[in-house]
Amino acid sequence: MESVSWYKRQDFWAWFAGIVFIAALIGAMFGFGAMRGWDAQSGYTHNTSATSRDRFWPEPYVPEPGVKGRYGVGADSRWYYWKLPPDQVTAFTRLFMWLSYVGHQLLMWAGILYSQLAKAAETPNEKYSTKLGKHNYILLGLNVFFHLLHLLQTHITYDALAQDVSIASSQSSVIMMLVLIVLLEYKERGMIFGWPSVHDNGSKSRKVRFSYGPINLFRKYHGYAFAWAVIYTFWYHPMENTWGHALGFAHTWLVMLQGSLVYTNMHLNRYWRLLLEIWVTWHGGVVAYQTGGPDMLGTKLWPMFVFGFALVLVLTQIFSLPFWRRIPWWTRVFPLVVYLAITIWCYSWIPDAQGRTWVRMQEIIRIPAVYYLYALMAFGLLYLILYIDRRCNNSRGSYDIKKKPSIAAQVMFIMGSVFVYAVMVTLSALLQILDVQIDLIALMILLVGVFIIGVCISILFLKQIMLRQSAVGPTEEKHSDSEEYVSTSKLNVKQTTTYSTYDQTKEKDQDAVTTKTERF
């Protein structure tokens, strides 16, 4: 593949323009908010703010029995502060935000599908380029338009999806995406300390390494799930002029920018991908600190978010960077050692609600536990999906090479995938409408699992749309999306330990393309 200087790369300049755009948009958020006198930093500043008492209801720190969302378990955490008072909500404010969200979501999914179908017949070396394709311009244009629309909508009707869906669903959708990135990057960096990755050829690595079939399946269709996670969260919040909102909108834009650059070399850049993955570390910390209150150090959640996400960084995420494979393996513990030193020092003075120190250190394992346990669950579900799909196909016998489903069948599969996400959004709305009184953190963790299940089911539908290669026979099938051979019988499924020549060549091509993107 021919190397192209960074200043001649269309994908680099599109990426750079995207960074400039979000910086300007955040500036506009703060500028327009300041012009209108908005200063609603959190619910704790409600009574000292110049305008918040006219704009919002106060946080329900004192329970209000009988008022939906303002009493019961964790009412103050379940109530989203930045939304219109219920008596100011109209059919127009609701219609504007829902039509905007649905339009953005469906058009982006359509753009991703168009991109995949247009590139389906190409090899990795052909697919990825420094040049922008028609699909890139479409996706970039859509995202820019809907960001400008959201800013306009915030200053016209204000309300976002927070009025109608649970706050836990917004947070869970992003955590779901971050958990699934653990699977997405598994081949290159393994699970812990960069092991066992595709680069490890030892016998122990081969024994404990996950099957790459489910990993490759998710890598092919992850764009749809990630688009839902960030667009849903993007429309959950109004464009309020706080640093928590600004960092959140920056993150969702950066992920949308990454999706808009699909099939470009920039999309593969490991440093850029790592930034997208770890952004939540400081964003989560800032939001938790901002909303934690000035005199509630012992009950603030920022240490759990900062040190929890940072632990995943030093155990797993940082090993996305290619230089780790070029230095001695024992150096991989250095980030963890530094992390532990900083964490132990911080928890020597971070108190709990009773003023005790040291006792909160156990909270740093909560977020990593969610990451790794749900990543394992997602892998198991994807493996099950491959098994079900192959059994269904084998029961019908082999089919023609690159046989494409009929238009009616494709529409049915697309509708099935969209329906799954519609169910997820409906569930989130029902939690709000029915005022389900569950602790926010517990509900978030529960919804992450529900959303992962939904994503896996939607992938089963999407998988039927793409071109498929013919089955080798009634008991063995090869798939064009780099899934592994799986032999089946009436009694068992046996996974082989080798790849086809096609898969080996494809992975080498992919590595060659990715290597080119490690530098701008």
CSV table of N, CA and C in Angstrom, one decimal, residues 257-379:
chain,number,residue,atom,x,y,z
A,257,LEU,N,-17.6,11.2,14.6
A,257,LEU,CA,-16.6,11.5,13.6
A,257,LEU,C,-15.8,10.3,13.2
A,258,GLN,N,-15.5,9.4,14.2
A,258,GLN,CA,-14.9,8.2,13.9
A,258,GLN,C,-15.8,7.3,13.0
A,259,GLY,N,-17.0,7.3,13.2
A,259,GLY,CA,-18.0,6.5,12.4
A,259,GLY,C,-18.1,7.1,11.0
A,260,SER,N,-18.0,8.4,10.9
A,260,SER,CA,-18.1,9.1,9.6
A,260,SER,C,-16.9,8.8,8.7
A,261,LEU,N,-15.8,8.5,9.4
A,261,LEU,CA,-14.5,8.2,8.6
A,261,LEU,C,-14.4,6.7,8.4
A,262,VAL,N,-15.4,6.0,8.4
A,262,VAL,CA,-15.4,4.5,8.2
A,262,VAL,C,-14.7,4.3,6.8
A,263,TYR,N,-13.9,3.2,6.8
A,263,TYR,CA,-13.2,2.8,5.5
A,263,TYR,C,-12.1,3.8,5.1
A,264,THR,N,-11.7,4.6,6.1
A,264,THR,CA,-10.5,5.4,5.8
A,264,THR,C,-9.4,5.0,6.8
A,265,ASN,N,-8.1,5.3,6.5
A,265,ASN,CA,-7.0,4.9,7.3
A,265,ASN,C,-7.1,5.6,8.7
A,266,MET,N,-7.7,6.8,8.8
A,266,MET,CA,-7.9,7.4,10.0
A,266,MET,C,-8.8,6.6,11.0
A,267,HIS,N,-9.7,5.9,10.4
A,267,HIS,CA,-10.6,5.1,11.2
A,267,HIS,C,-9.8,4.0,12.0
A,268,LEU,N,-8.7,3.6,11.5
A,268,LEU,CA,-7.9,2.5,12.0
A,268,LEU,C,-6.8,3.0,13.0
A,269,ASN,N,-6.6,4.3,13.1
A,269,ASN,CA,-5.5,4.8,13.9
A,269,ASN,C,-5.6,4.5,15.3
A,270,ARG,N,-4.7,3.7,15.9
A,270,ARG,CA,-4.8,3.2,17.3
A,270,ARG,C,-4.8,4.3,18.4
A,271,TYR,N,-4.0,5.3,18.1
A,271,TYR,CA,-3.9,6.4,19.1
A,271,TYR,C,-5.2,7.2,19.2
A,272,TRP,N,-5.8,7.4,18.1
A,272,TRP,CA,-7.1,8.1,18.0
A,272,TRP,C,-8.2,7.2,18.6
A,273,ARG,N,-8.2,5.9,18.3
A,273,ARG,CA,-9.2,5.0,18.9
A,273,ARG,C,-9.0,4.9,20.4
A,274,LEU,N,-7.8,4.9,20.9
A,274,LEU,CA,-7.6,4.9,22.4
A,274,LEU,C,-8.2,6.1,23.0
A,275,LEU,N,-8.0,7.3,22.4
A,275,LEU,CA,-8.5,8.5,22.9
A,275,LEU,C,-10.0,8.4,23.1
A,276,LEU,N,-10.7,7.9,22.1
A,276,LEU,CA,-12.2,7.8,22.1
A,276,LEU,C,-12.6,6.9,23.3
A,277,GLU,N,-11.8,5.8,23.5
A,277,GLU,CA,-12.1,4.8,24.5
A,277,GLU,C,-11.9,5.4,26.0
A,278,ILE,N,-10.9,6.2,26.2
A,278,ILE,CA,-10.6,6.6,27.5
A,278,ILE,C,-11.2,8.0,27.9
A,279,TRP,N,-11.8,8.6,26.9
A,279,TRP,CA,-12.4,9.9,27.2
A,279,TRP,C,-13.3,9.9,28.4
A,280,VAL,N,-14.0,8.8,28.6
A,280,VAL,CA,-14.9,8.7,29.7
A,280,VAL,C,-14.3,8.8,31.1
A,281,THR,N,-13.0,8.6,31.1
A,281,THR,CA,-12.3,8.7,32.4
A,281,THR,C,-12.4,10.1,33.0
A,282,TRP,N,-12.0,11.1,32.2
A,282,TRP,CA,-12.1,12.4,32.8
A,282,TRP,C,-13.6,13.0,32.6
A,283,HIS,N,-14.3,12.6,31.6
A,283,HIS,CA,-15.7,13.1,31.5
A,283,HIS,C,-16.5,12.6,32.7
A,284,GLY,N,-16.4,11.3,33.0
A,284,GLY,CA,-17.2,10.7,34.1
A,284,GLY,C,-16.8,11.4,35.4
A,285,GLY,N,-15.5,11.6,35.6
A,285,GLY,CA,-15.0,12.3,36.8
A,285,GLY,C,-15.5,13.7,36.9
A,286,VAL,N,-15.5,14.4,35.8
A,286,VAL,CA,-15.9,15.8,35.9
A,286,VAL,C,-17.4,15.9,36.2
A,287,VAL,N,-18.2,15.1,35.5
A,287,VAL,CA,-19.7,15.1,35.8
A,287,VAL,C,-20.0,14.7,37.2
A,288,ALA,N,-19.3,13.6,37.7
A,288,ALA,CA,-19.6,13.2,39.1
A,288,ALA,C,-19.2,14.3,40.1
A,289,TYR,N,-18.1,15.0,39.8
A,289,TYR,CA,-17.7,16.1,40.7
A,289,TYR,C,-18.6,17.2,40.6
A,290,GLN,N,-19.0,17.6,39.4
A,290,GLN,CA,-19.9,18.7,39.2
A,290,GLN,C,-21.2,18.6,39.9
A,291,THR,N,-21.8,17.4,39.8
A,291,THR,CA,-23.1,17.1,40.4
A,291,THR,C,-23.1,16.6,41.8
A,292,GLY,N,-21.9,16.5,42.4
A,292,GLY,CA,-21.8,15.8,43.7
A,292,GLY,C,-22.0,16.8,44.9
A,293,GLY,N,-22.0,18.1,44.6
A,293,GLY,CA,-22.3,19.0,45.7
A,293,GLY,C,-21.0,19.5,46.4
A,294,PRO,N,-21.0,20.7,46.9
A,294,PRO,CA,-19.8,21.3,47.5
A,294,PRO,C,-19.4,20.7,48.8
A,295,ASP,N,-20.3,20.2,49.6
A,295,ASP,CA,-20.0,19.8,50.9
A,295,ASP,C,-20.2,18.3,51.1
A,296,MET,N,-20.1,17.5,50.1
A,296,MET,CA,-20.4,16.1,50.1
A,296,MET,C,-19.2,15.2,49.7
A,297,LEU,N,-18.0,15.6,50.1
A,297,LEU,CA,-16.8,14.8,49.6
A,297,LEU,C,-17.0,13.3,49.9
A,298,GLY,N,-17.5,13.0,51.1
A,298,GLY,CA,-17.6,11.6,51.5
A,298,GLY,C,-18.5,10.8,50.7
A,299,THR,N,-19.5,11.4,50.0
A,299,THR,CA,-20.5,10.7,49.2
A,299,THR,C,-20.4,10.9,47.8
A,300,LYS,N,-19.4,11.7,47.3
A,300,LYS,CA,-19.2,12.0,45.9
A,300,LYS,C,-18.7,10.7,45.2
A,301,LEU,N,-19.1,10.6,43.9
A,301,LEU,CA,-18.8,9.4,43.2
A,301,LEU,C,-17.6,9.5,42.3
A,302,TRP,N,-17.0,10.7,42.2
A,302,TRP,CA,-15.9,11.0,41.3
A,302,TRP,C,-14.8,10.0,41.5
A,303,PRO,N,-14.3,9.6,42.7
A,303,PRO,CA,-13.2,8.7,42.8
A,303,PRO,C,-13.5,7.3,42.2
A,304,MET,N,-14.8,6.8,42.3
A,304,MET,CA,-15.1,5.6,41.7
A,304,MET,C,-15.0,5.6,40.2
A,305,PHE,N,-15.5,6.7,39.6
A,305,PHE,CA,-15.4,6.8,38.2
A,305,PHE,C,-14.0,7.0,37.7
A,306,VAL,N,-13.3,7.9,38.3
A,306,VAL,CA,-11.9,8.2,37.8
A,306,VAL,C,-11.0,7.0,38.0
A,307,PHE,N,-11.0,6.4,39.2
A,307,PHE,CA,-10.0,5.3,39.4
A,307,PHE,C,-10.6,4.0,38.9
A,308,GLY,N,-11.9,3.9,38.7
A,308,GLY,CA,-12.4,2.7,38.1
A,308,GLY,C,-12.1,2.6,36.6
A,309,PHE,N,-12.4,3.7,35.9
A,309,PHE,CA,-12.1,3.7,34.5
A,309,PHE,C,-10.5,3.7,34.3
A,310,ALA,N,-9.8,4.3,35.1
A,310,ALA,CA,-8.3,4.3,35.0
A,310,ALA,C,-7.8,2.9,35.2
A,311,LEU,N,-8.4,2.1,36.0
A,311,LEU,CA,-7.9,0.8,36.2
A,311,LEU,C,-8.0,-0.1,35.0
A,312,VAL,N,-9.2,0.1,34.3
A,312,VAL,CA,-9.3,-0.6,33.0
A,312,VAL,C,-8.3,-0.1,32.0
A,313,LEU,N,-7.9,1.2,32.1
A,313,LEU,CA,-6.9,1.8,31.2
A,313,LEU,C,-5.6,1.1,31.3
A,314,VAL,N,-5.1,0.9,32.6
A,314,VAL,CA,-3.8,0.4,32.8
A,314,VAL,C,-3.8,-1.1,32.7
A,315,LEU,N,-4.9,-1.8,32.8
A,315,LEU,CA,-4.9,-3.3,32.7
A,315,LEU,C,-5.1,-3.7,31.2
A,316,THR,N,-5.9,-2.9,30.5
A,316,THR,CA,-6.3,-3.4,29.1
A,316,THR,C,-6.1,-2.3,28.0
A,317,GLN,N,-6.7,-1.2,28.2
A,317,GLN,CA,-6.8,-0.2,27.0
A,317,GLN,C,-5.5,0.3,26.5
A,318,ILE,N,-4.6,0.6,27.4
A,318,ILE,CA,-3.3,1.2,27.0
A,318,ILE,C,-2.5,0.3,26.1
A,319,PHE,N,-2.8,-1.0,26.1
A,319,PHE,CA,-2.0,-1.9,25.3
A,319,PHE,C,-2.5,-2.0,23.9
A,320,SER,N,-3.4,-1.1,23.5
A,320,SER,CA,-3.8,-0.9,22.1
A,320,SER,C,-2.6,-0.3,21.4
A,321,LEU,N,-1.7,0.4,22.1
A,321,LEU,CA,-0.6,1.2,21.4
A,321,LEU,C,0.4,0.2,20.9
A,322,PRO,N,0.9,0.3,19.7
A,322,PRO,CA,1.8,-0.7,19.1
A,322,PRO,C,3.2,-0.8,19.8
A,323,PHE,N,3.6,0.3,20.4
A,323,PHE,CA,5.0,0.2,21.0
A,323,PHE,C,5.2,-0.8,22.0
A,324,TRP,N,4.1,-1.3,22.7
A,324,TRP,CA,4.2,-2.3,23.7
A,324,TRP,C,4.8,-3.6,23.2
A,325,ARG,N,4.5,-3.9,21.9
A,325,ARG,CA,5.0,-5.1,21.3
A,325,ARG,C,6.5,-5.1,21.0
A,326,ARG,N,7.1,-3.8,21.1
A,326,ARG,CA,8.5,-3.7,20.7
A,326,ARG,C,9.4,-3.5,21.9
A,327,ILE,N,8.9,-3.6,23.1
A,327,ILE,CA,9.7,-3.5,24.3
A,327,ILE,C,9.4,-4.7,25.2
A,328,PRO,N,10.3,-5.0,26.2
A,328,PRO,CA,10.2,-6.2,27.0
A,328,PRO,C,8.8,-6.3,27.6
A,329,TRP,N,8.4,-7.6,27.7
A,329,TRP,CA,7.0,-7.8,28.2
A,329,TRP,C,6.8,-7.4,29.6
A,330,TRP,N,7.9,-7.5,30.4
A,330,TRP,CA,7.7,-7.2,31.9
A,330,TRP,C,7.5,-5.7,32.1
A,331,THR,N,7.7,-4.8,31.1
A,331,THR,CA,7.4,-3.4,31.3
A,331,THR,C,5.9,-3.1,31.3
A,332,ARG,N,5.1,-4.1,31.0
A,332,ARG,CA,3.7,-3.9,30.9
A,332,ARG,C,3.0,-3.7,32.3
A,333,VAL,N,3.8,-4.0,33.4
A,333,VAL,CA,3.2,-3.8,34.7
A,333,VAL,C,3.5,-2.4,35.2
A,334,PHE,N,4.3,-1.6,34.5
A,334,PHE,CA,4.6,-0.3,35.0
A,334,PHE,C,3.4,0.6,35.1
A,335,PRO,N,2.5,0.7,34.1
A,335,PRO,CA,1.3,1.5,34.3
A,335,PRO,C,0.5,1.2,35.5
A,336,LEU,N,0.4,-0.1,35.8
A,336,LEU,CA,-0.4,-0.6,37.0
A,336,LEU,C,0.3,-0.1,38.3
A,337,VAL,N,1.6,-0.2,38.3
A,337,VAL,CA,2.4,0.2,39.5
A,337,VAL,C,2.2,1.7,39.8
A,338,VAL,N,2.3,2.5,38.7
A,338,VAL,CA,2.1,3.9,38.9
A,338,VAL,C,0.6,4.2,39.3
A,339,TYR,N,-0.3,3.5,38.7
A,339,TYR,CA,-1.7,3.7,39.1
A,339,TYR,C,-2.0,3.4,40.5
A,340,LEU,N,-1.4,2.2,41.0
A,340,LEU,CA,-1.6,1.8,42.4
A,340,LEU,C,-1.0,2.8,43.4
A,341,ALA,N,0.1,3.4,43.0
A,341,ALA,CA,0.8,4.4,43.9
A,341,ALA,C,-0.1,5.6,44.0
A,342,ILE,N,-0.6,6.1,42.9
A,342,ILE,CA,-1.5,7.3,42.9
A,342,ILE,C,-2.8,7.0,43.7
A,343,THR,N,-3.4,5.8,43.4
A,343,THR,CA,-4.7,5.5,44.0
A,343,THR,C,-4.6,5.3,45.5
A,344,ILE,N,-3.5,4.7,45.9
A,344,ILE,CA,-3.3,4.5,47.4
A,344,ILE,C,-3.2,5.8,48.1
A,345,TRP,N,-2.4,6.7,47.5
A,345,TRP,CA,-2.2,8.0,48.1
A,345,TRP,C,-3.5,8.8,48.1
A,346,CYS,N,-4.3,8.7,47.1
A,346,CYS,CA,-5.5,9.5,47.0
A,346,CYS,C,-6.5,9.0,48.1
A,347,TYR,N,-6.6,7.7,48.2
A,347,TYR,CA,-7.6,7.1,49.1
A,347,TYR,C,-7.1,7.2,50.6
A,348,SER,N,-5.9,7.7,50.8
A,348,SER,CA,-5.4,8.0,52.1
A,348,SER,C,-6.1,9.2,52.7
A,349,TRP,N,-6.6,10.1,51.8
A,349,TRP,CA,-7.3,11.3,52.3
A,349,TRP,C,-8.8,11.4,51.8
A,350,ILE,N,-9.2,10.6,50.9
A,350,ILE,CA,-10.6,10.6,50.4
A,350,ILE,C,-11.5,9.9,51.5
A,351,PRO,N,-12.4,10.6,52.1
A,351,PRO,CA,-13.2,10.0,53.2
A,351,PRO,C,-14.5,9.4,52.7
A,352,ASP,N,-15.1,8.6,53.5
A,352,ASP,CA,-16.4,8.1,53.3
A,352,ASP,C,-17.4,9.1,54.0
A,353,ALA,N,-18.7,8.7,54.0
A,353,ALA,CA,-19.7,9.6,54.6
A,353,ALA,C,-19.4,9.9,56.1
A,354,GLN,N,-18.8,8.9,56.8
A,354,GLN,CA,-18.5,9.1,58.2
A,354,GLN,C,-17.1,9.7,58.4
A,355,GLY,N,-16.4,10.1,57.4
A,355,GLY,CA,-15.1,10.8,57.5
A,355,GLY,C,-14.0,9.8,57.6
A,356,ARG,N,-14.2,8.5,57.4
A,356,ARG,CA,-13.1,7.5,57.5
A,356,ARG,C,-12.4,7.4,56.2
A,357,THR,N,-11.1,7.3,56.2
A,357,THR,CA,-10.2,7.1,55.0
A,357,THR,C,-9.9,5.7,54.8
A,358,TRP,N,-9.4,5.3,53.6
A,358,TRP,CA,-9.0,4.0,53.2
A,358,TRP,C,-10.1,3.1,52.9
A,359,VAL,N,-11.3,3.2,53.5
A,359,VAL,CA,-12.3,2.2,53.5
A,359,VAL,C,-13.0,2.2,52.1
A,360,ARG,N,-12.8,3.2,51.2
A,360,ARG,CA,-13.5,3.3,50.0
A,360,ARG,C,-12.7,2.6,48.8
A,361,MET,N,-11.6,2.1,49.1
A,361,MET,CA,-10.7,1.6,47.9
A,361,MET,C,-11.4,0.5,47.2
A,362,GLN,N,-12.3,-0.3,47.8
A,362,GLN,CA,-13.0,-1.4,47.2
A,362,GLN,C,-13.8,-0.9,45.9
A,363,GLU,N,-14.2,0.4,45.9
A,363,GLU,CA,-15.0,0.9,44.8
A,363,GLU,C,-14.3,0.9,43.5
A,364,ILE,N,-13.0,0.9,43.5
A,364,ILE,CA,-12.2,1.0,42.2
A,364,ILE,C,-12.4,-0.3,41.4
A,365,ILE,N,-12.9,-1.4,41.9
A,365,ILE,CA,-13.0,-2.6,41.1
A,365,ILE,C,-14.4,-2.7,40.5
A,366,ARG,N,-15.4,-1.8,40.9
A,366,ARG,CA,-16.7,-2.0,40.4
A,366,ARG,C,-16.8,-1.8,38.9
A,367,ILE,N,-16.3,-0.7,38.4
A,367,ILE,CA,-16.3,-0.5,36.9
A,367,ILE,C,-15.6,-1.5,36.1
A,368,PRO,N,-14.3,-1.9,36.5
A,368,PRO,CA,-13.7,-3.0,35.8
A,368,PRO,C,-14.5,-4.3,35.8
A,369,ALA,N,-15.2,-4.6,37.0
A,369,ALA,CA,-16.0,-5.8,37.0
A,369,ALA,C,-17.1,-5.8,36.0
A,370,VAL,N,-17.7,-4.6,35.9
A,370,VAL,CA,-18.8,-4.5,34.8
A,370,VAL,C,-18.2,-4.7,33.4
A,371,TYR,N,-17.1,-4.1,33.2
A,371,TYR,CA,-16.4,-4.2,31.9
A,371,TYR,C,-16.2,-5.7,31.5
A,372,TYR,N,-15.4,-6.4,32.4
A,372,TYR,CA,-15.0,-7.7,32.0
A,372,TYR,C,-16.1,-8.7,32.1
A,373,LEU,N,-17.0,-8.6,33.0
A,373,LEU,CA,-18.0,-9.6,33.1
A,373,LEU,C,-19.0,-9.5,31.9
A,374,TYR,N,-19.3,-8.2,31.6
A,374,TYR,CA,-20.2,-8.0,30.5
A,374,TYR,C,-19.6,-8.3,29.1
A,375,ALA,N,-18.3,-8.1,29.1
A,375,ALA,CA,-17.5,-8.5,27.8
A,375,ALA,C,-17.6,-10.0,27.6
A,376,LEU,N,-17.4,-10.7,28.7
A,376,LEU,CA,-17.5,-12.2,28.6
A,376,LEU,C,-19.0,-12.6,28.2
A,377,MET,N,-20.0,-11.9,28.8
A,377,MET,CA,-21.3,-12.3,28.4
A,377,MET,C,-21.6,-12.0,27.0
A,378,ALA,N,-21.1,-10.8,26.5
A,378,ALA,CA,-21.3,-10.5,25.1
A,378,ALA,C,-20.6,-11.5,24.2
A,379,PHE,N,-19.4,-11.9,24.5
A,379,PHE,CA,-18.8,-13.0,23.7
A,379,PHE,C,-19.6,-14.2,23.7
